[in-house]
Amino acid sequence: DQQVKQNSPSLSVQEGRISILNCDYTNSMFDYFLWYKKYPAEGPTFLISISSIKDKNEDGRFTVFLNKSAKHLSLHIVPSQPGDSAVYFCAASALPGTYKYIFGTGTRLKVLA
Amino acid sequence: GAGVSQSPSNKVTEKGKDVELRCDPISGHTALYWYRQSLGQGLEFLIYFQGNSAPDKSGLPSDRFSAERTGGSVSTLTIQRTQQEDSAVYLCASSLEQSITEAFFGQGTRLTVV
């Protein structure tokens, strides 16, 4: 059973608007979360992280929110740009500094110009 | 090269055959990781190499899977007696030290077992 779920396989957003990508997890021991971005024919690249001591982490246009009680995190991109069109993966772990993250299946974001 | 290079980019093999997937990490990177993404699944950790230390093989799904890293550089992932459930994209990544957030991924090898 998937411990990390991205229930929306795809999302389309108009350029300049907000993109919200969601991620749910089932294991309450998860305390460390990552988001990756992947362009076609390229490997994933790390985007932003958050740990459970915070409920928000911001990096430029990208903000990750964590609701630990709901076992839910979301990635907000504001404003969305066509270059943001990619597949976004969330990942979760119970341990810091590990490489054994559990990844979701990804959400394909398309930003329309 | 400038990035992590994987070869071949695509591989179609018959069930029961052995396959070798190659990863050329970024020069000087001591940490090397293998992951795979099967259809409809997230990335799954397979194996981790760090310098001359014994690799962490805890993610390998069966004893048909093995990997080596020669001279601390190139790595080869070998799948023996391939099965259809081995079909996936196999991703390699490398980093200076152990840090998956600072790792650079290759473009992957898409393996199809028919």
XYZ file of N, CA and C in Angstrom:
681
model
N 0.840 -1.189 0.000
C 0.000 0.000 0.000
C 0.879 1.244 0.000
N 0.484 2.240 -0.765
C 1.269 3.462 -0.894
C 1.250 4.225 0.421
N 2.429 4.497 0.955
C 2.515 5.298 2.178
C 2.502 6.779 1.872
N 2.853 7.127 0.652
C 2.865 8.533 0.228
C 2.032 8.612 -1.046
N 1.009 9.441 -1.006
C 0.065 9.472 -2.126
C -0.064 10.864 -2.712
N 0.024 10.918 -4.012
C -0.287 12.141 -4.734
C -1.499 11.791 -5.592
N -2.662 12.184 -5.116
C -3.902 11.688 -5.715
C -4.274 12.359 -7.023
N -3.644 13.492 -7.314
C -3.919 14.148 -8.595
C -2.796 13.824 -9.559
N -3.057 13.007 -10.564
C -1.985 12.688 -11.512
C -1.590 13.877 -12.383
N -2.523 14.827 -12.549
C -2.197 15.978 -13.384
C -2.959 17.197 -12.923
N -2.411 18.351 -13.316
C -2.977 19.637 -12.922
C -2.615 20.651 -13.989
N -3.602 21.444 -14.412
C -3.340 22.532 -15.361
C -3.680 23.859 -14.702
N -2.783 24.820 -14.870
C -2.940 26.126 -14.237
C -2.564 27.202 -15.247
N -3.248 28.308 -15.181
C -2.924 29.425 -16.056
C -1.669 30.142 -15.540
N -0.856 30.581 -16.476
C 0.348 31.347 -16.118
C -0.029 32.520 -15.216
N 0.771 32.715 -14.165
C 0.536 33.820 -13.247
C -0.331 33.461 -12.061
N -1.064 32.348 -12.187
C -1.934 31.931 -11.081
C -1.161 31.028 -10.122
N -1.800 30.623 -9.050
C -1.178 29.742 -8.073
C -1.363 28.285 -8.473
N -0.292 27.505 -8.333
C -0.378 26.058 -8.486
C -0.285 25.453 -7.095
N -1.186 24.533 -6.804
C -1.166 23.845 -5.508
C -1.099 22.349 -5.760
N 0.003 21.746 -5.344
C 0.180 20.308 -5.508
C 0.099 19.656 -4.133
N -0.693 18.626 -4.042
C -0.969 18.009 -2.749
C -0.314 16.646 -2.590
N -0.080 16.313 -1.333
C 0.581 15.051 -1.002
C 0.057 14.589 0.352
N -0.375 13.362 0.437
C -0.850 12.792 1.694
C 0.006 11.590 2.068
N 0.168 11.371 3.362
C 0.954 10.226 3.797
C 0.220 9.518 4.939
N 0.587 8.284 5.152
C -0.135 7.476 6.137
C 0.680 7.194 7.396
N 1.988 7.298 7.314
C 2.848 6.932 8.433
C 3.098 8.139 9.332
N 2.593 8.094 10.546
C 2.737 9.225 11.462
C 4.182 9.419 11.933
N 5.051 8.467 11.627
C 6.468 8.601 12.010
C 7.236 9.486 11.022
N 6.639 9.774 9.876
C 7.331 10.614 8.897
C 7.477 12.039 9.439
N 8.682 12.538 9.441
C 8.959 13.883 9.950
C 9.713 14.752 8.943
N 10.178 14.164 7.853
C 11.019 14.878 6.896
C 10.441 14.684 5.500
N 10.294 15.804 4.795
C 9.586 15.767 3.536
C 10.342 16.560 2.479
N 10.320 16.026 1.281
C 11.004 16.660 0.165
C 10.035 16.806 -1.004
N 10.307 17.800 -1.840
C 9.652 17.912 -3.137
C 10.740 17.931 -4.209
N 10.476 17.179 -5.275
C 11.360 17.137 -6.426
C 10.568 17.543 -7.660
N 11.316 18.071 -8.629
C 10.743 18.427 -9.917
C 11.457 17.605 -10.978
N 10.688 17.146 -11.974
C 11.300 16.354 -13.036
C 10.781 16.792 -14.394
N 11.726 17.203 -15.261
C 11.398 17.508 -16.645
C 11.529 16.226 -17.472
N 10.831 16.154 -18.603
C 10.948 14.969 -19.466
C 12.396 14.691 -19.855
N 12.759 13.430 -19.858
C 14.085 12.960 -20.264
C 15.205 13.502 -19.379
N 14.861 13.977 -18.201
C 15.875 14.399 -17.241
C 15.625 13.700 -15.908
N 16.658 13.671 -15.058
C 16.463 13.139 -13.727
C 15.761 14.144 -12.838
N 15.198 13.674 -11.726
C 14.548 14.603 -10.782
C 15.568 15.554 -10.165
N 15.127 16.754 -9.831
C 15.975 17.704 -9.117
C 15.260 18.138 -7.845
N 16.026 18.253 -6.785
C 15.477 18.640 -5.490
C 14.972 20.074 -5.549
N 13.822 20.298 -4.936
C 13.193 21.618 -4.987
C 13.171 22.285 -3.606
N 12.566 21.633 -2.646
C 12.372 22.249 -1.335
C 12.066 21.155 -0.321
N 12.386 21.442 0.929
C 12.154 20.449 1.986
C 11.435 21.099 3.157
N 10.929 20.264 4.030
C 10.345 20.727 5.282
C 10.438 19.601 6.295
N 10.620 19.984 7.554
C 10.574 18.982 8.612
C 9.425 19.339 9.546
N 9.092 18.404 10.410
C 7.874 18.569 11.199
C 7.969 19.630 12.280
N 9.167 20.184 12.482
C 9.267 21.260 13.473
C 8.720 22.572 12.911
N 8.475 22.575 11.592
C 7.924 23.758 10.963
C 6.630 23.382 10.256
N 5.794 24.368 10.000
C 4.607 24.089 9.204
C 4.653 24.786 7.846
N 5.743 25.507 7.620
C 5.864 26.231 6.357
C 7.336 26.452 6.056
N 7.683 26.308 4.780
C 9.032 26.650 4.341
C 8.913 27.288 2.972
N 9.612 28.396 2.810
C 9.458 29.195 1.597
C 10.797 29.372 0.906
N 10.782 29.280 -0.405
C 11.989 29.519 -1.193
C 11.561 30.165 -2.497
N 11.623 31.475 -2.524
C 11.214 32.202 -3.726
C 9.739 31.996 -4.014
N 9.439 31.523 -5.212
C 8.045 31.311 -5.601
C 7.457 30.029 -5.037
N 8.284 29.224 -4.393
C 7.852 27.913 -3.905
C 7.702 27.913 -2.387
N 6.542 27.448 -1.937
C 6.285 27.330 -0.502
C 5.702 25.952 -0.236
N 6.241 25.288 0.779
C 5.677 24.007 1.183
C 5.019 24.182 2.541
N 3.815 23.653 2.637
C 3.049 23.692 3.884
C 2.892 22.270 4.405
N 3.019 22.128 5.727
C 2.859 20.809 6.336
C 1.784 20.863 7.403
N 0.835 19.968 7.295
C -0.203 19.804 8.312
C -0.032 18.394 8.871
N 0.734 18.307 9.957
C 1.113 16.984 10.468
C -0.098 16.229 11.025
N -1.031 16.947 11.613
C -2.200 16.260 12.181
C -3.045 15.629 11.081
N -3.075 16.280 9.917
C -3.833 15.745 8.785
C -2.980 14.840 7.909
N -1.698 14.743 8.230
C -0.753 13.964 7.409
C -0.847 14.433 5.949
N -0.673 15.714 5.789
C -0.855 16.328 4.471
C 0.178 17.429 4.285
N 0.755 17.444 3.089
C 1.596 18.583 2.736
C 1.235 19.049 1.336
N 1.549 20.301 1.094
C 1.238 20.862 -0.209
C 2.364 21.782 -0.649
N 2.530 21.851 -1.937
C 3.512 22.732 -2.564
C 2.758 23.806 -3.323
N 3.038 25.057 -2.998
C 2.416 26.177 -3.674
C 3.453 26.853 -4.557
N 3.074 27.147 -5.772
C 3.949 27.867 -6.693
C 3.212 29.132 -7.098
N 3.811 30.272 -6.715
C 3.163 31.554 -7.013
C 4.210 32.589 -7.439
N 4.071 33.264 -8.587
C 3.112 32.917 -9.634
C 3.649 31.769 -10.481
N 2.769 30.994 -11.049
C 3.189 29.869 -11.897
C 3.711 30.399 -13.228
N 4.737 29.729 -13.720
C 5.342 30.115 -14.998
C 5.371 28.894 -15.918
N 5.357 29.096 -17.230
C 5.386 27.948 -18.151
C 6.563 27.006 -17.896
N 7.696 27.558 -17.453
C 8.872 26.743 -17.155
C 8.695 25.845 -15.945
N 7.612 26.063 -15.199
C 7.327 25.194 -14.061
C 6.647 23.896 -14.498
N 6.249 23.817 -15.744
C 5.592 22.610 -16.251
C 6.551 21.432 -16.131
N 6.165 20.457 -15.330
C 7.024 19.322 -14.998
C 6.211 18.341 -14.166
N 6.833 17.233 -13.805
C 6.230 16.304 -12.842
C 6.828 16.590 -11.471
N 5.989 16.717 -10.484
C 6.430 17.023 -9.127
C 6.193 15.814 -8.221
N 7.243 15.428 -7.507
C 7.168 14.297 -6.585
C 7.338 14.791 -5.158
N 6.526 14.274 -4.255
C 6.804 14.478 -2.849
C 7.424 13.201 -2.289
N 8.147 13.341 -1.195
C 8.814 12.196 -0.585
C 8.838 12.401 0.920
N 8.809 11.315 1.660
C 8.736 11.397 3.115
C 9.661 10.387 3.758
N 10.132 10.746 4.955
C 11.016 9.853 5.698
C 10.836 10.091 7.197
N 11.136 9.045 7.971
C 11.099 9.191 9.430
C 12.440 9.655 9.979
N 13.476 9.582 9.140
C 14.834 9.873 9.605
C 15.407 11.057 8.868
N 16.221 11.864 9.556
C 16.888 12.967 8.864
C 18.103 12.460 8.096
N 18.456 13.152 7.047
C 19.698 12.853 6.339
C 19.750 11.498 5.681
N 18.606 10.890 5.451
C 18.594 9.561 4.849
C 18.473 9.656 3.333
N 18.689 8.540 2.664
C 18.425 8.472 1.223
C 17.233 7.539 0.965
N 16.661 7.017 2.040
C 15.573 6.048 1.903
C 14.222 6.715 2.057
N 14.007 7.751 1.285
C 12.717 8.404 1.291
C 11.690 7.544 0.562
N 10.439 7.673 0.978
C 9.313 7.052 0.282
C 8.714 8.121 -0.618
N 8.654 7.817 -1.889
C 8.204 8.802 -2.866
C 6.759 8.556 -3.283
N 6.072 9.651 -3.593
C 4.778 9.547 -4.231
C 4.925 9.292 -5.724
N 3.805 9.119 -6.374
C 3.816 8.768 -7.802
C 3.936 9.973 -8.714
N 3.809 11.174 -8.151
C 4.017 12.362 -8.958
C 2.730 12.996 -9.456
N 2.784 14.308 -9.649
C 1.705 15.079 -10.275
C 2.305 15.851 -11.427
N 1.699 15.682 -12.587
C 2.181 16.416 -13.765
C 1.495 17.770 -13.811
N 2.305 18.823 -13.693
C 1.802 20.197 -13.746
C 2.024 20.776 -15.133
N 0.977 21.353 -15.666
C 1.089 22.073 -16.933
C 0.653 23.508 -16.693
N 1.550 24.425 -16.946
C 1.246 25.844 -16.796
C 0.993 26.399 -18.185
N -0.196 26.904 -18.371
C -0.636 27.372 -19.687
C -0.318 28.847 -19.859
N 0.352 29.155 -20.967
C 0.720 30.550 -21.253
C -0.488 31.355 -21.717
N 32.083 13.923 -17.983
C 30.984 14.764 -18.403
C 30.500 15.653 -17.264
N 29.587 16.512 -17.585
C 29.132 17.472 -16.606
C 28.127 16.875 -15.650
N 27.396 15.858 -16.071
C 26.337 15.318 -15.244
C 26.471 13.826 -15.062
N 25.441 13.232 -14.449
C 25.395 11.784 -14.279
C 24.897 11.177 -15.592
N 25.627 10.231 -16.081
C 25.284 9.623 -17.359
C 24.884 8.172 -17.168
N 23.762 7.790 -17.770
C 23.303 6.412 -17.667
C 23.173 5.819 -19.066
N 23.530 4.551 -19.156
C 23.377 3.868 -20.434
C 22.964 2.422 -20.227
N 22.187 1.854 -21.164
C 21.550 2.566 -22.267
C 20.395 3.419 -21.770
N 19.863 4.270 -22.604
C 18.705 5.060 -22.187
C 17.429 4.215 -22.250
N 17.420 3.262 -23.164
C 16.305 2.334 -23.284
C 16.840 0.937 -23.500
N 16.149 -0.035 -22.876
C 16.563 -1.420 -23.056
C 15.324 -2.297 -23.071
N 15.181 -3.061 -24.133
C 14.111 -4.053 -24.210
C 14.771 -5.421 -24.162
N 14.328 -6.270 -23.271
C 14.924 -7.581 -23.126
C 13.836 -8.631 -22.964
N 14.197 -9.844 -23.287
C 13.251 -10.935 -23.130
C 13.278 -11.464 -21.709
N 12.144 -11.870 -21.253
C 12.033 -12.468 -19.928
C 13.040 -13.607 -19.792
N 13.748 -13.608 -18.656
C 14.720 -14.657 -18.405
C 16.148 -14.276 -18.746
N 16.315 -13.202 -19.528
C 17.662 -12.765 -19.873
C 18.243 -11.877 -18.766
N 19.568 -11.780 -18.753
C 20.249 -10.885 -17.810
C 20.468 -9.534 -18.473
N 20.429 -8.466 -17.675
C 20.712 -7.132 -18.212
C 21.687 -6.412 -17.280
N 22.456 -5.519 -17.875
C 23.365 -4.656 -17.118
C 23.056 -3.212 -17.440
N 22.898 -2.423 -16.409
C 22.643 -1.000 -16.561
C 23.844 -0.258 -15.978
N 24.277 0.777 -16.697
C 25.506 1.448 -16.315
C 25.230 2.864 -15.851
N 26.010 3.289 -14.871
C 25.915 4.660 -14.368
C 27.313 5.250 -14.247
N 27.518 6.401 -14.894
C 28.752 7.166 -14.743
C 28.451 8.379 -13.879
N 28.899 8.381 -12.636
C 28.562 9.511 -11.762
C 29.414 10.735 -12.093
N 29.112 11.826 -11.457
C 29.923 13.026 -11.593
C 31.276 12.762 -10.934
N 32.330 13.174 -11.613
C 33.680 12.937 -11.121
C 33.862 13.531 -9.733
N 34.410 12.723 -8.830
C 34.665 13.194 -7.477
C 33.539 12.933 -6.499
N 32.386 12.516 -7.007
C 31.268 12.213 -6.110
C 31.480 10.842 -5.479
N 31.501 10.825 -4.137
C 31.747 9.561 -3.454
C 30.459 8.770 -3.209
N 29.338 9.464 -3.197
C 28.063 8.794 -2.915
C 27.341 8.511 -4.230
N 26.819 7.296 -4.344
C 26.092 6.900 -5.551
C 24.874 6.093 -5.136
N 23.755 6.420 -5.743
C 22.469 5.813 -5.395
C 21.804 5.238 -6.649
N 21.103 4.136 -6.456
C 20.231 3.593 -7.504
C 18.792 3.578 -6.978
N 17.894 4.038 -7.831
C 16.463 3.985 -7.550
C 15.770 3.409 -8.781
N 14.524 3.024 -8.617
C 13.735 2.679 -9.785
C 12.321 3.201 -9.599
N 11.673 3.457 -10.743
C 10.277 3.852 -10.724
C 9.508 2.934 -11.643
N 8.704 2.083 -11.043
C 7.832 1.214 -11.818
C 6.569 1.980 -12.173
N 5.850 1.496 -13.166
C 4.648 2.176 -13.632
C 3.649 2.318 -12.485
N 3.193 3.558 -12.264
C 2.196 3.800 -11.227
C 2.737 3.806 -9.815
N 4.065 3.786 -9.699
C 4.691 3.769 -8.382
C 5.624 4.972 -8.224
N 5.972 5.264 -6.970
C 6.964 6.291 -6.734
C 8.366 5.730 -6.858
N 9.350 6.619 -6.770
C 10.734 6.156 -6.781
C 10.976 5.234 -5.594
N 11.713 4.165 -5.867
C 11.996 3.146 -4.855
C 13.497 2.997 -4.715
N 14.008 3.160 -3.513
C 15.437 3.019 -3.261
C 15.895 1.583 -3.506
N 17.027 1.425 -4.156
C 17.576 0.101 -4.407
C 18.873 -0.139 -3.638
N 19.875 0.703 -3.889
C 21.190 0.450 -3.302
C 21.956 1.757 -3.216
N 22.861 1.848 -2.222
C 23.654 3.052 -1.987
C 25.106 2.666 -1.796
N 25.995 3.388 -2.483
C 27.439 3.228 -2.333
C 28.024 4.517 -1.753
N 28.953 4.349 -0.801
C 29.662 5.510 -0.264
C 31.134 5.157 -0.180
N 31.917 5.757 -1.047
C 33.354 5.539 -1.035
C 33.692 4.059 -1.082
N 34.583 3.662 -0.160
C 35.005 2.269 -0.094
C 34.219 1.450 0.918
N 33.184 2.063 1.499
C 32.393 1.341 2.490
C 31.530 0.281 1.818
N 31.118 -0.710 2.617
C 30.197 -1.724 2.104
C 28.894 -1.043 1.690
N 28.354 -1.405 0.529
C 27.135 -0.743 0.069
C 25.920 -1.127 0.911
N 24.954 -0.236 0.938
C 23.662 -0.516 1.582
C 22.764 -1.139 0.525
N 22.574 -2.434 0.612
C 21.804 -3.165 -0.389
C 20.370 -3.415 0.060
N 19.948 -2.747 1.103
C 18.681 -3.104 1.736
C 17.465 -2.897 0.842
N 17.608 -2.120 -0.226
C 16.476 -1.865 -1.097
C 16.352 -2.821 -2.273
N 17.345 -3.666 -2.479
C 17.282 -4.586 -3.617
C 16.107 -5.551 -3.418
N 15.231 -5.684 -4.422
C 13.990 -6.451 -4.222
C 14.164 -7.961 -4.203
N 15.223 -8.464 -4.779
C 15.446 -9.912 -4.767
C 16.914 -10.180 -5.035
N 17.310 -11.437 -4.864
C 18.718 -11.771 -5.098
C 19.062 -11.834 -6.583
N 18.082 -11.561 -7.432
C 18.403 -11.451 -8.861
C 19.065 -10.122 -9.172
N 18.963 -9.198 -8.226
C 19.518 -7.857 -8.405
C 20.870 -7.762 -7.691
N 21.839 -7.187 -8.368
C 23.130 -6.925 -7.739
C 23.708 -5.665 -8.365
N 24.638 -5.053 -7.662
C 25.283 -3.865 -8.196
C 26.699 -3.806 -7.686
N 27.548 -3.220 -8.481
C 28.911 -2.983 -8.047
C 29.339 -1.604 -8.499
N 30.375 -1.146 -7.828
C 30.935 0.154 -8.179
C 32.445 -0.023 -8.219
N 32.986 0.069 -9.404
C 34.405 -0.201 -9.603
C 35.224 1.071 -9.437
N 36.274 0.968 -8.628
C 37.187 2.087 -8.447
C 36.522 3.339 -7.908
N 35.417 3.162 -7.241
C 34.737 4.313 -6.674
C 34.104 5.223 -7.703
N 33.975 4.707 -8.944
C 33.419 5.574 -9.976
C 32.203 4.924 -10.634
N 32.404 4.305 -11.771
C 31.307 3.722 -12.550
C 30.599 2.630 -11.752
N 29.272 2.601 -11.879
C 28.494 1.562 -11.220
C 27.682 0.796 -12.260
N 27.524 -0.488 -12.006
C 26.714 -1.339 -12.862
C 25.664 -2.038 -12.014
N 24.424 -1.929 -12.452
C 23.313 -2.646 -11.817
C 22.978 -3.825 -12.717
N 23.025 -5.015 -12.174
C 22.764 -6.228 -12.950
C 21.488 -6.882 -12.452
N 20.640 -7.224 -13.396
C 19.415 -7.962 -13.084
C 19.502 -9.292 -13.809
N 19.490 -10.361 -13.068
C 19.557 -11.694 -13.667
C 18.152 -12.256 -13.861
N 18.021 -13.046 -14.888
C 16.748 -13.759 -15.148
C 15.574 -12.787 -15.018
N 15.603 -11.750 -15.857
C 14.620 -10.678 -15.745
C 13.192 -11.199 -15.808
N 12.326 -10.514 -15.060
C 10.901 -10.797 -15.028
C 10.156 -9.555 -15.505
N 8.907 -9.717 -15.878
C 8.134 -8.579 -16.384
C 7.974 -7.507 -15.318
N 7.920 -7.903 -14.041
C 7.760 -6.893 -12.990
C 9.027 -6.062 -12.787
N 10.127 -6.441 -13.457
C 11.351 -5.636 -13.388
C 11.276 -4.432 -14.323
N 10.279 -4.401 -15.186
C 10.128 -3.269 -16.100
C 9.931 -1.991 -15.302
N 10.767 -1.016 -15.556
C 10.753 0.227 -14.783
C 11.773 1.173 -15.389
N 11.770 2.406 -14.874
C 12.863 3.325 -15.165
C 13.841 3.239 -13.997
N 15.094 2.954 -14.306
C 16.131 2.818 -13.288
C 16.957 4.096 -13.288
N 16.995 4.754 -12.135
C 17.664 6.038 -11.989
C 18.895 5.908 -11.102
N 19.945 6.539 -11.523
C 21.169 6.609 -10.748
C 21.387 8.065 -10.346
N 21.954 8.284 -9.184
C 22.268 9.631 -8.726
C 23.610 9.610 -8.011
N 24.273 10.753 -7.980
C 25.518 10.838 -7.222
C 25.596 12.170 -6.502
N 26.372 12.188 -5.426
C 26.575 13.420 -4.670
C 27.961 13.386 -4.035
N 28.438 14.570 -3.644
C 29.779 14.658 -3.044
C 29.855 13.838 -1.760
N 28.875 14.052 -0.911
C 28.749 13.260 0.306
C 27.318 12.771 0.357
N 27.013 11.941 1.381
C 25.644 11.431 1.436
C 24.669 12.571 1.686
N 23.900 12.890 0.672
C 22.848 13.889 0.801
C 21.969 13.771 -0.419
N 20.823 13.162 -0.267
C 19.963 12.949 -1.414
C 19.444 14.279 -1.963
N 19.366 15.288 -1.118
C 18.887 16.583 -1.607
C 19.942 17.301 -2.439
N 21.187 16.885 -2.300
C 22.255 17.495 -3.100
C 22.747 16.556 -4.196
N 22.004 15.486 -4.413
C 22.390 14.519 -5.434
C 21.903 14.965 -6.802
N 22.681 14.602 -7.798
C 22.316 14.847 -9.189
C 21.892 13.509 -9.795
N 20.718 13.515 -10.402
C 20.206 12.296 -11.004
C 20.563 12.236 -12.485
N 20.764 11.013 -12.968
C 20.851 10.791 -14.399
C 19.456 10.785 -15.010
N 19.424 10.624 -16.320
C 18.130 10.669 -17.015
C 17.401 9.342 -16.945
N 18.116 8.304 -16.469
C 17.453 7.020 -16.271
C 17.608 6.070 -17.437
N 17.432 4.793 -17.144
C 17.347 3.736 -18.162
C 15.958 3.134 -18.072
N 15.246 3.185 -19.192
C 13.910 2.572 -19.220
C 14.075 1.117 -19.641
N 13.770 0.226 -18.718
C 13.888 -1.209 -18.990
C 12.501 -1.794 -19.223
N 12.371 -2.475 -20.337
C 11.125 -3.168 -20.661
C 11.422 -4.647 -20.832
N 10.759 -5.470 -20.055
C 10.943 -6.925 -20.144
C 9.704 -7.502 -20.824
N 9.937 -8.143 -21.980
C 8.810 -8.674 -22.766
C 8.771 -10.207 -22.712
